[in-house]
CSV table of C-alpha atoms and ligand atoms in Angstrom, one decimal:
chain,number,residue,atom,x,y,z
Z,694,UNK,CA,157.4,139.1,135.1
Z,695,UNK,CA,155.4,137.0,138.0
Z,696,UNK,CA,154.0,139.6,140.8
Z,697,UNK,CA,155.6,139.1,144.2
Z,698,UNK,CA,153.8,138.2,146.8
Z,699,UNK,CA,154.3,140.0,150.5
Z,700,UNK,CA,152.7,138.9,153.6
Z,701,UNK,CA,152.2,141.7,156.0
Z,702,UNK,CA,151.2,140.9,160.1
Z,703,UNK,CA,149.4,144.3,161.4
Z,704,UNK,CA,148.1,145.0,158.2
Z,705,UNK,CA,145.6,146.8,159.9
Z,706,UNK,CA,147.1,149.3,162.0
Z,707,UNK,CA,148.5,152.1,160.9
Z,708,UNK,CA,152.0,150.8,159.5
Z,709,UNK,CA,150.4,148.1,157.7
Z,710,UNK,CA,147.3,150.1,155.9
Z,711,UNK,CA,149.8,152.1,154.4
Z,712,UNK,CA,152.2,149.2,153.2
Z,713,UNK,CA,149.5,147.6,152.1
Z,714,UNK,CA,148.6,150.6,149.9
Z,715,UNK,CA,152.2,151.1,148.8
Z,716,UNK,CA,153.0,147.9,147.9
Z,717,UNK,CA,149.6,147.3,146.0
Z,718,UNK,CA,150.4,150.4,143.7
Z,719,UNK,CA,153.9,148.4,143.0
Z,720,UNK,CA,152.0,145.5,141.3
Z,721,UNK,CA,152.7,143.2,144.6
Z,722,UNK,CA,149.8,140.5,145.4
Z,723,UNK,CA,149.3,141.5,149.2
Z,724,UNK,CA,148.3,139.2,151.9
Z,725,UNK,CA,147.9,140.4,155.3
Z,726,UNK,CA,147.4,139.0,158.7
Z,727,UNK,CA,144.0,139.9,160.6
Z,728,UNK,CA,143.4,139.0,164.2
Z,729,UNK,CA,139.3,138.1,164.7
Z,730,UNK,CA,137.8,140.4,166.8
Z,731,UNK,CA,134.3,141.0,167.7
Z,732,UNK,CA,133.5,144.5,165.9
Z,733,UNK,CA,135.2,145.6,163.0
Z,734,UNK,CA,139.0,146.1,163.0
Z,735,UNK,CA,139.3,146.7,159.6
Z,736,UNK,CA,138.4,150.6,159.1
Z,737,UNK,CA,142.5,150.9,157.5
Z,738,UNK,CA,141.9,149.1,155.0
Z,739,UNK,CA,138.5,148.8,154.3
Z,740,UNK,CA,139.5,150.8,151.3
Z,741,UNK,CA,141.8,148.2,149.5
Z,742,UNK,CA,138.9,145.5,150.7
Z,743,UNK,CA,138.4,143.1,147.5
Z,744,UNK,CA,135.1,140.6,147.2
Z,745,UNK,CA,136.8,136.8,147.9
Z,746,UNK,CA,134.9,135.9,144.5
Z,747,UNK,CA,136.8,137.7,142.6
Z,748,UNK,CA,139.8,135.4,140.3
Z,749,UNK,CA,142.9,136.9,140.7
Z,750,UNK,CA,142.1,139.1,143.7
Z,751,UNK,CA,145.6,141.0,144.9
Z,752,UNK,CA,144.5,141.7,148.3
Z,753,UNK,CA,143.9,138.6,150.7
Z,754,UNK,CA,143.2,139.0,154.0
Z,755,UNK,CA,143.5,135.6,156.5
Z,756,UNK,CA,142.5,135.4,160.2
Z,757,UNK,CA,145.9,134.6,162.1
Z,758,UNK,CA,147.9,135.8,165.8
Z,759,UNK,CA,151.2,135.9,166.2
Z,760,UNK,CA,150.6,133.7,169.6
Z,761,UNK,CA,149.9,130.9,167.3
Z,762,UNK,CA,152.9,128.9,165.2
Z,763,UNK,CA,150.6,127.0,164.0
Z,764,UNK,CA,148.5,129.2,162.3
Z,765,UNK,CA,151.5,130.8,161.1
Z,766,UNK,CA,152.8,128.1,159.8
Z,767,UNK,CA,150.0,127.5,157.7
Z,768,UNK,CA,149.8,131.1,156.1
Z,769,UNK,CA,153.2,131.4,155.1
Z,770,UNK,CA,153.0,127.4,153.5
Z,771,UNK,CA,149.5,128.8,151.9
Z,772,UNK,CA,150.8,132.1,150.5
Z,773,UNK,CA,154.1,131.4,149.7
Z,774,UNK,CA,155.3,134.9,150.2
Z,775,UNK,CA,158.4,135.9,149.0
Z,776,UNK,CA,158.8,139.0,151.3
Z,777,UNK,CA,157.2,139.0,155.0
Z,778,UNK,CA,156.5,142.4,156.9
Z,779,UNK,CA,156.2,141.5,160.3
Z,780,UNK,CA,154.5,144.7,161.9
Z,781,UNK,CA,152.4,142.9,164.4
Z,782,UNK,CA,153.0,143.8,167.6
Z,783,UNK,CA,150.8,145.2,171.0
Z,784,UNK,CA,152.8,148.1,169.9
Z,785,UNK,CA,151.7,150.7,173.0
Z,786,UNK,CA,154.5,151.1,175.7
Z,787,UNK,CA,153.0,152.9,178.5
Z,788,UNK,CA,150.6,149.6,178.0
Z,789,UNK,CA,153.3,146.6,177.8
Z,790,UNK,CA,153.8,147.7,182.2
Z,791,UNK,CA,150.5,146.5,182.6
Z,792,UNK,CA,150.0,143.5,180.0
Z,793,UNK,CA,154.0,142.7,179.9
Z,794,UNK,CA,154.2,139.0,179.7
Z,795,UNK,CA,151.4,138.8,176.3
Z,796,UNK,CA,153.8,141.7,174.9
Z,797,UNK,CA,156.5,139.4,175.6
Z,798,UNK,CA,154.9,136.8,174.1
Z,799,UNK,CA,153.2,138.6,171.1
Z,800,UNK,CA,156.1,141.1,169.9
Z,801,UNK,CA,159.5,138.9,171.1
Z,802,UNK,CA,158.6,135.2,171.1
Z,803,UNK,CA,156.0,135.8,167.9
Z,804,UNK,CA,158.9,137.2,165.9
Z,805,UNK,CA,160.9,133.8,166.6
Z,806,UNK,CA,157.6,131.9,165.4
Z,807,UNK,CA,157.2,133.6,162.2
Z,808,UNK,CA,161.3,133.3,161.3
Z,809,UNK,CA,161.0,129.4,162.9
Z,810,UNK,CA,157.9,128.8,160.4
Z,811,UNK,CA,160.1,130.2,157.6
Z,812,UNK,CA,163.0,127.9,158.3
Z,813,UNK,CA,161.1,125.2,159.0
Z,814,UNK,CA,159.3,125.2,155.6
Z,815,UNK,CA,162.5,125.5,153.8
Z,816,UNK,CA,162.1,128.7,152.2
Z,817,UNK,CA,165.1,130.3,154.2
Z,818,UNK,CA,166.5,130.9,150.4
Z,819,UNK,CA,163.4,132.6,149.1
Z,820,UNK,CA,161.6,134.4,152.0
Z,821,UNK,CA,163.0,137.6,152.6
Z,822,UNK,CA,161.7,139.2,156.0
Z,823,UNK,CA,161.2,143.2,157.8
Z,824,UNK,CA,161.2,143.5,161.0
Z,825,UNK,CA,159.6,146.1,162.6
Z,826,UNK,CA,162.2,146.9,165.3
Z,827,UNK,CA,162.0,150.4,167.4
Z,828,UNK,CA,163.9,153.6,168.5
Z,829,UNK,CA,162.7,152.2,171.5
Z,830,UNK,CA,165.6,150.1,172.1
Z,831,UNK,CA,167.9,153.0,172.9
Z,832,UNK,CA,165.2,153.8,175.8
Z,833,UNK,CA,168.1,155.5,178.1
Z,834,UNK,CA,169.8,156.8,175.3
Z,835,UNK,CA,173.5,155.9,175.4
Z,836,UNK,CA,174.5,158.2,172.6
Z,837,UNK,CA,172.7,161.5,170.8
Z,838,UNK,CA,171.9,160.9,168.1
Z,839,UNK,CA,171.1,156.9,167.9
Z,840,UNK,CA,172.8,155.1,165.0
Z,841,UNK,CA,172.7,151.8,164.2
Z,842,UNK,CA,175.8,151.1,166.4
Z,843,UNK,CA,174.3,152.8,169.4
Z,844,UNK,CA,174.2,150.2,172.4
Z,845,UNK,CA,170.2,149.6,173.7
Z,846,UNK,CA,169.0,150.3,177.0
Z,847,UNK,CA,165.3,149.2,176.3
Z,848,UNK,CA,163.5,151.1,179.2
Z,849,UNK,CA,159.8,148.9,179.1
Z,850,UNK,CA,158.3,145.4,178.5
Z,851,UNK,CA,157.5,146.4,174.9
Z,852,UNK,CA,161.1,147.3,174.2
Z,853,UNK,CA,162.1,144.4,176.2
Z,854,UNK,CA,160.5,142.3,174.1
Z,855,UNK,CA,161.3,144.2,170.7
Z,856,UNK,CA,164.7,143.9,171.9
Z,857,UNK,CA,164.3,140.3,171.7
Z,858,UNK,CA,162.8,140.2,168.2
Z,859,UNK,CA,165.6,142.5,166.9
Z,860,UNK,CA,168.2,140.1,167.9
Z,861,UNK,CA,166.7,136.9,167.3
Z,862,UNK,CA,165.9,138.2,163.3
Z,863,UNK,CA,169.6,139.2,163.4
Z,864,UNK,CA,170.4,135.4,164.4
Z,865,UNK,CA,168.5,133.3,162.2
Z,866,UNK,CA,170.7,136.2,159.4
Z,867,UNK,CA,173.4,134.7,160.8
Z,868,UNK,CA,172.9,131.1,161.2
Z,869,UNK,CA,170.5,130.3,158.8
Z,870,UNK,CA,171.2,133.0,155.6
Z,871,UNK,CA,168.0,133.8,156.2
Z,872,UNK,CA,167.3,138.0,154.5
Z,873,UNK,CA,166.4,139.2,157.9
Z,874,UNK,CA,166.2,142.6,158.5
Z,875,UNK,CA,165.8,145.2,161.0
Z,876,UNK,CA,164.5,148.5,160.1
Z,877,UNK,CA,164.7,150.6,163.5
Z,878,UNK,CA,162.2,153.5,163.2
Z,879,UNK,CA,161.5,156.0,165.2
Z,880,UNK,CA,158.4,157.6,165.6
Z,881,UNK,CA,155.8,157.6,162.6
Z,882,UNK,CA,152.3,159.4,163.1
Z,883,UNK,CA,149.6,160.1,160.3
Z,884,UNK,CA,146.1,160.7,160.3
Z,885,UNK,CA,145.7,157.0,160.4
Z,886,UNK,CA,147.7,156.8,164.0
Z,887,UNK,CA,146.3,155.1,167.0
Z,888,UNK,CA,144.1,157.1,169.2
Z,889,UNK,CA,146.0,157.0,172.0
Z,890,UNK,CA,149.5,157.8,170.6
Z,891,UNK,CA,150.1,160.9,172.2
Z,892,UNK,CA,150.4,162.9,168.7
Z,893,UNK,CA,146.9,161.7,167.3
Z,894,UNK,CA,145.4,162.3,171.2
Z,895,UNK,CA,146.1,165.9,170.8
Z,896,UNK,CA,145.2,166.2,166.7
Z,897,UNK,CA,141.8,164.9,168.1
Z,898,UNK,CA,141.6,167.0,170.7
Z,899,UNK,CA,142.7,170.1,169.5
Z,900,UNK,CA,140.3,169.6,166.7
Z,901,UNK,CA,137.5,168.9,169.0
Z,902,UNK,CA,138.5,172.0,171.5
Z,903,UNK,CA,138.8,174.0,168.4
Z,904,UNK,CA,134.9,172.8,167.6
Z,905,UNK,CA,133.8,174.0,171.4
Z,906,UNK,CA,133.0,169.6,171.2
Z,907,UNK,CA,135.8,169.2,174.2
Z,908,UNK,CA,137.2,171.3,177.5
Z,909,UNK,CA,140.3,170.2,178.2
Z,910,UNK,CA,143.2,167.9,177.3
Z,911,UNK,CA,144.7,165.5,179.6
Z,912,UNK,CA,148.4,164.3,179.0
Z,913,UNK,CA,151.0,163.3,180.8
Z,914,UNK,CA,155.1,164.1,180.6
Z,915,UNK,CA,155.2,167.2,178.1
Z,916,UNK,CA,159.1,167.5,178.4
Z,917,UNK,CA,160.0,164.0,176.6
Z,918,UNK,CA,161.4,164.4,172.9
Z,919,UNK,CA,160.3,162.3,170.3
Z,920,UNK,CA,161.8,162.7,166.8
Z,921,UNK,CA,158.0,162.3,164.7
Z,922,UNK,CA,158.1,161.5,161.0
Z,923,UNK,CA,155.2,160.3,158.6
Z,924,UNK,CA,154.4,156.8,158.4
Z,925,UNK,CA,153.7,157.7,154.8
Z,926,UNK,CA,157.7,158.1,154.5
Z,927,UNK,CA,158.7,155.5,157.1
Z,928,UNK,CA,156.4,152.7,155.0
Z,929,UNK,CA,158.6,152.8,151.7
Z,930,UNK,CA,161.8,152.6,153.8
Z,931,UNK,CA,160.6,149.3,154.9
Z,932,UNK,CA,160.1,148.4,151.3
Z,933,UNK,CA,163.5,149.5,150.4
Z,934,UNK,CA,165.4,147.9,153.1
Z,935,UNK,CA,164.0,144.4,151.9
Z,936,UNK,CA,165.1,145.5,148.2
Z,937,UNK,CA,168.7,145.4,149.2
Z,938,UNK,CA,171.2,143.2,147.6
Z,939,UNK,CA,172.1,142.3,151.2
Z,940,UNK,CA,170.0,141.6,154.5
Z,941,UNK,CA,171.1,144.5,157.0
Z,942,UNK,CA,169.6,146.8,159.8
Z,943,UNK,CA,168.6,150.6,159.3
Z,944,UNK,CA,167.6,153.2,161.2
Z,945,UNK,CA,165.0,155.2,159.9
Z,946,UNK,CA,164.1,159.0,161.4
Z,947,UNK,CA,164.7,162.7,161.0
Z,948,UNK,CA,167.5,163.8,162.7
Z,949,UNK,CA,165.1,166.4,164.1
Z,950,UNK,CA,163.7,165.6,167.5
Z,951,UNK,CA,161.2,167.6,169.4
Z,952,UNK,CA,159.1,168.3,172.8
Z,953,UNK,CA,155.2,167.0,173.8
Z,954,UNK,CA,154.8,170.5,175.0
Z,955,UNK,CA,155.6,171.9,171.0
Z,956,UNK,CA,153.7,169.3,169.2
Z,957,UNK,CA,150.7,171.0,171.4
Z,958,UNK,CA,151.4,174.3,170.5
Z,959,UNK,CA,152.0,173.3,167.2
Z,960,UNK,CA,148.9,171.3,166.5
Z,961,UNK,CA,147.1,174.3,168.6
Z,962,UNK,CA,148.7,176.6,165.8
Z,963,UNK,CA,147.3,174.8,162.9
Z,964,UNK,CA,143.8,176.2,164.0
Z,965,UNK,CA,145.3,179.8,164.8
Z,966,UNK,CA,145.1,179.6,168.8
Z,967,UNK,CA,148.1,180.2,170.5
Z,968,UNK,CA,149.0,179.0,174.3
Z,969,UNK,CA,150.9,180.4,177.0
Z,970,UNK,CA,152.3,177.7,179.7
Z,971,UNK,CA,152.3,177.8,183.2
Z,972,UNK,CA,153.7,175.8,186.4
Z,973,UNK,CA,156.4,173.0,185.6
Z,974,UNK,CA,156.0,169.2,186.0
Z,975,UNK,CA,152.3,167.6,187.4
Z,976,UNK,CA,151.2,171.4,187.4
Z,977,UNK,CA,151.5,172.9,184.2
Z,978,UNK,CA,148.8,173.9,182.3
Z,979,UNK,CA,148.5,175.9,178.8
Z,980,UNK,CA,145.8,178.7,178.2
Z,981,UNK,CA,144.0,180.0,175.3
Z,982,UNK,CA,146.7,183.5,174.5
Z,983,UNK,CA,145.0,184.2,171.4
Z,984,UNK,CA,142.8,183.4,168.4
Z,985,UNK,CA,143.2,184.6,164.9
Z,986,UNK,CA,141.5,182.1,163.0
Z,987,UNK,CA,137.9,183.4,162.1
Z,988,UNK,CA,136.1,179.5,162.7
Z,989,UNK,CA,138.2,178.6,165.6
Z,990,UNK,CA,137.3,181.4,168.7
Z,991,UNK,CA,137.8,180.2,172.4
Z,992,UNK,CA,137.9,183.0,175.1
Z,993,UNK,CA,141.2,184.1,175.8
Z,994,UNK,CA,142.6,182.7,178.9
Z,995,UNK,CA,140.5,179.4,178.6
Z,996,UNK,CA,142.3,176.7,180.3
Z,997,UNK,CA,142.9,173.9,177.2
Z,998,UNK,CA,145.7,171.5,178.8
Z,999,UNK,CA,146.1,169.9,182.1
Z,1000,UNK,CA,148.9,166.9,183.1
Z,1001,UNK,CA,147.6,164.0,185.1
Z,1002,UNK,CA,149.9,162.1,186.6
Z,1003,UNK,CA,148.2,158.9,185.3
Z,1004,UNK,CA,150.1,159.0,182.1
Z,1005,UNK,CA,153.5,159.0,183.0
Z,1006,UNK,CA,155.0,155.9,182.8
Z,1007,UNK,CA,157.0,153.7,185.7
Z,1008,UNK,CA,160.4,154.3,183.2
Z,1009,UNK,CA,160.4,156.6,180.8
Z,1010,UNK,CA,162.4,157.2,177.5
Z,1011,UNK,CA,163.2,161.3,177.5
Z,1012,UNK,CA,165.1,161.6,174.5
Z,1013,UNK,CA,165.3,159.8,171.2
Z,1014,UNK,CA,166.4,161.6,168.2
Z,1015,UNK,CA,168.0,159.1,165.0
Z,1016,UNK,CA,170.9,159.6,162.8
Z,1017,UNK,CA,169.0,158.4,159.3
Z,1018,UNK,CA,172.8,158.9,157.6
Z,1019,UNK,CA,173.0,155.5,156.9
Z,1020,UNK,CA,169.9,154.6,155.4
Z,1021,UNK,CA,169.9,157.4,153.3
Z,1022,UNK,CA,173.5,156.7,151.6
Z,1023,UNK,CA,172.4,153.0,151.4
Z,1024,UNK,CA,169.1,152.6,151.3
Z,1025,UNK,CA,168.4,156.8,149.0
Z,1026,UNK,CA,165.5,156.8,151.7
Z,1027,UNK,CA,164.0,160.7,151.6
Z,1028,UNK,CA,161.2,161.8,154.1
Z,1029,UNK,CA,158.9,163.9,152.1
Z,1030,UNK,CA,157.1,165.0,155.2
Z,1031,UNK,CA,159.0,167.5,157.9
Z,1032,UNK,CA,157.4,168.2,161.0
Z,1033,UNK,CA,155.2,170.7,160.5
Z,1034,UNK,CA,154.3,168.8,157.2
Z,1035,UNK,CA,153.1,166.3,159.2
Z,1036,UNK,CA,150.9,168.3,162.3
Z,1037,UNK,CA,149.7,170.0,159.2
Z,1038,UNK,CA,147.9,166.8,157.4
Z,1039,UNK,CA,147.0,165.2,161.2
Z,1040,UNK,CA,145.2,168.2,161.7
Z,1041,UNK,CA,143.4,168.9,158.7
Z,1042,UNK,CA,142.5,165.1,158.9
Z,1043,UNK,CA,141.3,164.7,162.0
Z,1044,UNK,CA,139.0,168.4,162.0
Z,1045,UNK,CA,137.4,166.9,158.8
Z,1046,UNK,CA,136.5,164.4,160.9
Z,1047,UNK,CA,135.4,166.0,163.7
Z,1048,UNK,CA,133.0,168.4,161.9
Z,1049,UNK,CA,131.7,165.2,161.0
Z,1050,UNK,CA,131.0,163.9,164.4
Z,1051,UNK,CA,129.8,167.2,165.1
Z,1052,UNK,CA,127.5,166.5,163.0
Z,1053,UNK,CA,126.4,163.2,163.8
Z,1054,UNK,CA,126.4,165.0,167.6
Z,1055,UNK,CA,123.9,167.5,166.6
Z,1056,UNK,CA,121.0,164.8,165.1
Z,1057,UNK,CA,123.0,164.8,161.5
Z,1058,UNK,CA,123.4,160.7,160.1
Z,1059,UNK,CA,126.3,160.2,157.9
Z,1060,UNK,CA,128.3,157.4,157.1
Z,1061,UNK,CA,132.3,158.1,157.2
Z,1062,UNK,CA,135.0,156.5,157.4
Z,1063,UNK,CA,139.1,157.5,158.3
Z,1064,UNK,CA,139.9,157.5,154.2
Z,1065,UNK,CA,137.2,159.6,153.1
Y,1970,NAP,P1,149.8,149.8,165.7
Y,1970,NAP,O1,148.9,150.4,164.6
Y,1970,NAP,O2,149.4,149.5,167.0
Y,1970,NAP,O3,149.5,148.4,164.6
Y,1970,NAP,C1,149.9,146.7,165.5
Y,1970,NAP,C2,148.7,145.6,164.5
Y,1970,NAP,O4,149.4,144.7,164.6
Y,1970,NAP,C3,147.6,145.9,164.2
Y,1970,NAP,O5,146.8,145.7,162.9
Y,1970,NAP,C4,147.0,144.6,165.3
Y,1970,NAP,O6,145.9,144.1,165.1
Y,1970,NAP,C5,148.5,144.3,165.5
Y,1970,NAP,N1,148.9,142.9,166.3
Y,1970,NAP,C6,148.7,143.6,167.3
Y,1970,NAP,N2,149.1,142.0,168.3
Y,1970,NAP,C7,148.8,141.1,167.3
Y,1970,NAP,C8,148.8,139.6,167.6
Y,1970,NAP,N3,149.0,139.0,168.7
Y,1970,NAP,N4,148.7,139.0,166.3
Y,1970,NAP,C9,148.4,139.1,165.1
Y,1970,NAP,N5,148.4,140.6,165.1
Y,1970,NAP,C10,148.9,141.4,166.3
Y,1970,NAP,O7,151.0,150.4,165.2
Y,1970,NAP,P2,152.0,150.8,163.8
Y,1970,NAP,O8,152.1,152.0,164.7
Y,1970,NAP,O9,151.5,150.8,163.0
Y,1970,NAP,O10,153.6,149.5,164.0
Y,1970,NAP,C11,153.5,148.9,163.3
Y,1970,NAP,C12,155.2,148.1,163.9
Y,1970,NAP,O11,155.9,149.2,164.1
Y,1970,NAP,C13,154.9,147.5,165.5
Y,1970,NAP,O12,154.9,146.4,165.6
Y,1970,NAP,C14,155.6,148.3,166.3
Y,1970,NAP,O13,155.3,148.0,167.6
Y,1970,NAP,C15,156.4,149.0,165.3
Y,1970,NAP,N6,156.7,150.4,165.4
Y,1970,NAP,C16,156.2,151.6,165.6
Y,1970,NAP,C17,156.4,152.8,165.6
Y,1970,NAP,C18,155.7,154.2,165.7
Y,1970,NAP,O14,156.0,155.1,165.4
Y,1970,NAP,N7,154.6,154.0,164.7
Y,1970,NAP,C19,157.8,152.8,165.8
Y,1970,NAP,C20,158.7,151.6,165.8
Y,1970,NAP,C21,158.3,150.6,165.4
Y,1970,NAP,P3,144.3,144.8,165.7
Y,1970,NAP,O15,144.2,146.0,164.4
Y,1970,NAP,O16,143.5,144.0,165.4
Y,1970,NAP,O17,144.8,145.7,167.1
Y,1971,GDD,N1,150.3,158.1,175.1
Y,1971,GDD,C1,150.6,159.1,175.4
Y,1971,GDD,N2,149.3,159.6,175.8
Y,1971,GDD,N3,151.7,159.6,175.9
Y,1971,GDD,C2,151.7,160.8,176.2
Y,1971,GDD,C3,151.2,161.2,176.7
Y,1971,GDD,C4,149.5,160.8,176.8
Y,1971,GDD,O1,148.5,161.2,177.4
Y,1971,GDD,N4,151.4,162.2,177.5
Y,1971,GDD,C5,152.5,162.3,177.3
Y,1971,GDD,N5,153.4,161.5,176.3
Y,1971,GDD,C6,154.6,160.9,176.4
Y,1971,GDD,C7,155.4,159.4,177.0
Y,1971,GDD,O2,155.0,159.5,177.9
Y,1971,GDD,C8,156.1,159.3,175.8
Y,1971,GDD,O3,157.4,160.2,176.1
Y,1971,GDD,C9,156.0,160.5,174.2
Y,1971,GDD,O4,154.8,161.3,175.0
Y,1971,GDD,C10,155.7,159.4,172.9
Y,1971,GDD,O5,154.1,158.3,173.3
Y,1971,GDD,P1,153.4,157.6,172.6
Y,1971,GDD,O6,153.5,158.5,171.4
Y,1971,GDD,O7,152.7,156.9,173.5
Y,1971,GDD,O8,154.6,156.9,172.1
Y,1971,GDD,P2,155.9,156.2,172.2
Y,1971,GDD,O9,157.6,157.0,172.0
Y,1971,GDD,O10,155.7,156.0,173.5
Y,1971,GDD,O11,156.0,155.0,171.6
Y,1971,GDD,C11,155.5,154.8,170.2
Y,1971,GDD,O12,157.1,155.0,169.5
Y,1971,GDD,C12,157.7,153.8,169.5
Y,1971,GDD,C13,159.0,154.2,168.5
Y,1971,GDD,O13,160.1,155.4,169.5
Y,1971,GDD,C14,155.3,153.2,169.9
Y,1971,GDD,O14,154.6,153.8,168.4
Y,1971,GDD,C15,156.0,152.4,169.7
Y,1971,GDD,O15,155.3,151.1,169.4
Y,1971,GDD,C16,157.3,152.4,168.9
Y,1971,GDD,O16,158.0,151.9,168.8
């Protein structure tokens, strides 16, 4: 059997890294689109790197950008992929309010460029396309829980751009018969999650606070509720979505929702620190109530959390909770991690990383990366 060829846009991101690892394990040749940047942006995939002089490499990176049609056409023509996973996006909801036009271009029109490239190259019957759609599409939710049938109500420039990407994917499927599917993924996190998303911001800060390297964690809306899963489980769903007989759209979620405030409690709980919360809204604070871990002892009553209104969003998504029944039934997808397992995985990794950071701060020197 010739090995299957996959092209992953956004290969340097959280999901791109896990998906590349997963597909390589399945025997695929994986091509990844990476952006040129003035500093290396390949930390998450450095362990997969293969020297260009190796014959018949199975992992190859190409410079490119979702805002550049001609480069997408060239890369697709050169690699002739059986499957394209379109994960590239300006993916930060709050930042999309600051860069709405760029977000629309990269996340919305970028998806159109990819679909058009496949069509123009005559690959409509060869190349299957996975589109990274999002639970942000539900925004001001019209139904609880949210399923494939729930109407969309996007609440940010990011979500509106992704709404275009969702529908243009459906349209190319219906108009040209391209195998193009949307995965409507609810929030998924991991030890390699971007450091400005709330879960990773919390686990990194908790690790630093426990080690005496940070004083207080500043967050925005503590009452927002999210359906959080583990990215390792979610990339398996992406793969399954492209292995079906028929292109279709699927919700991928755990079906459990949790407040940001409770994620904070759970993360501190992993280092044996119990919190008490006082106040409301912008005045809410959290203090150390007790410390049960011998290594992480903080003074009882110490403030560890405050709210900073700068992190509030002009329009917020208050509640997300997905109904994954269809993906469980049709794809046979079952996540391995629950929220407790996810928080534990992230906290263990960040404690490990911060201990090394502390070692460096204390004058030590050591080269390390996320996957050590
Ligand atoms: P991420 O960590 O932010 O990764 C985004 C990737 O896209 C990075 O590789 C980034 O490159 C790349 N990228 C950004 N703009 C680009 C452009 N103009 N051209 C080419 N590449 C570009 O995001 P993620 O968490 O892995 O999410 C993957 C996809 O799923 C995204 O489309 C996201 O919107 C969507 N999604 C994520 C979640 C979630 O909870 N994680 C849920 C639903 C949907 P750099 O490394 O150079 O920045
Ligand atoms: N980032 C961040 N930083 N969020 C905070 C903070 C903070 O300091 N404090 C509270 N929050 C709240 C946000 O207001 C939001 O309600 C929630 O925490 C989650 O924020 P993020 O982790 O930034 O994720 P998101 O839900 O906005 O978006 C992520 O998930 C989407 C899927 O639903 C991103 O990965 C998107 O790309 C993805 O589509």
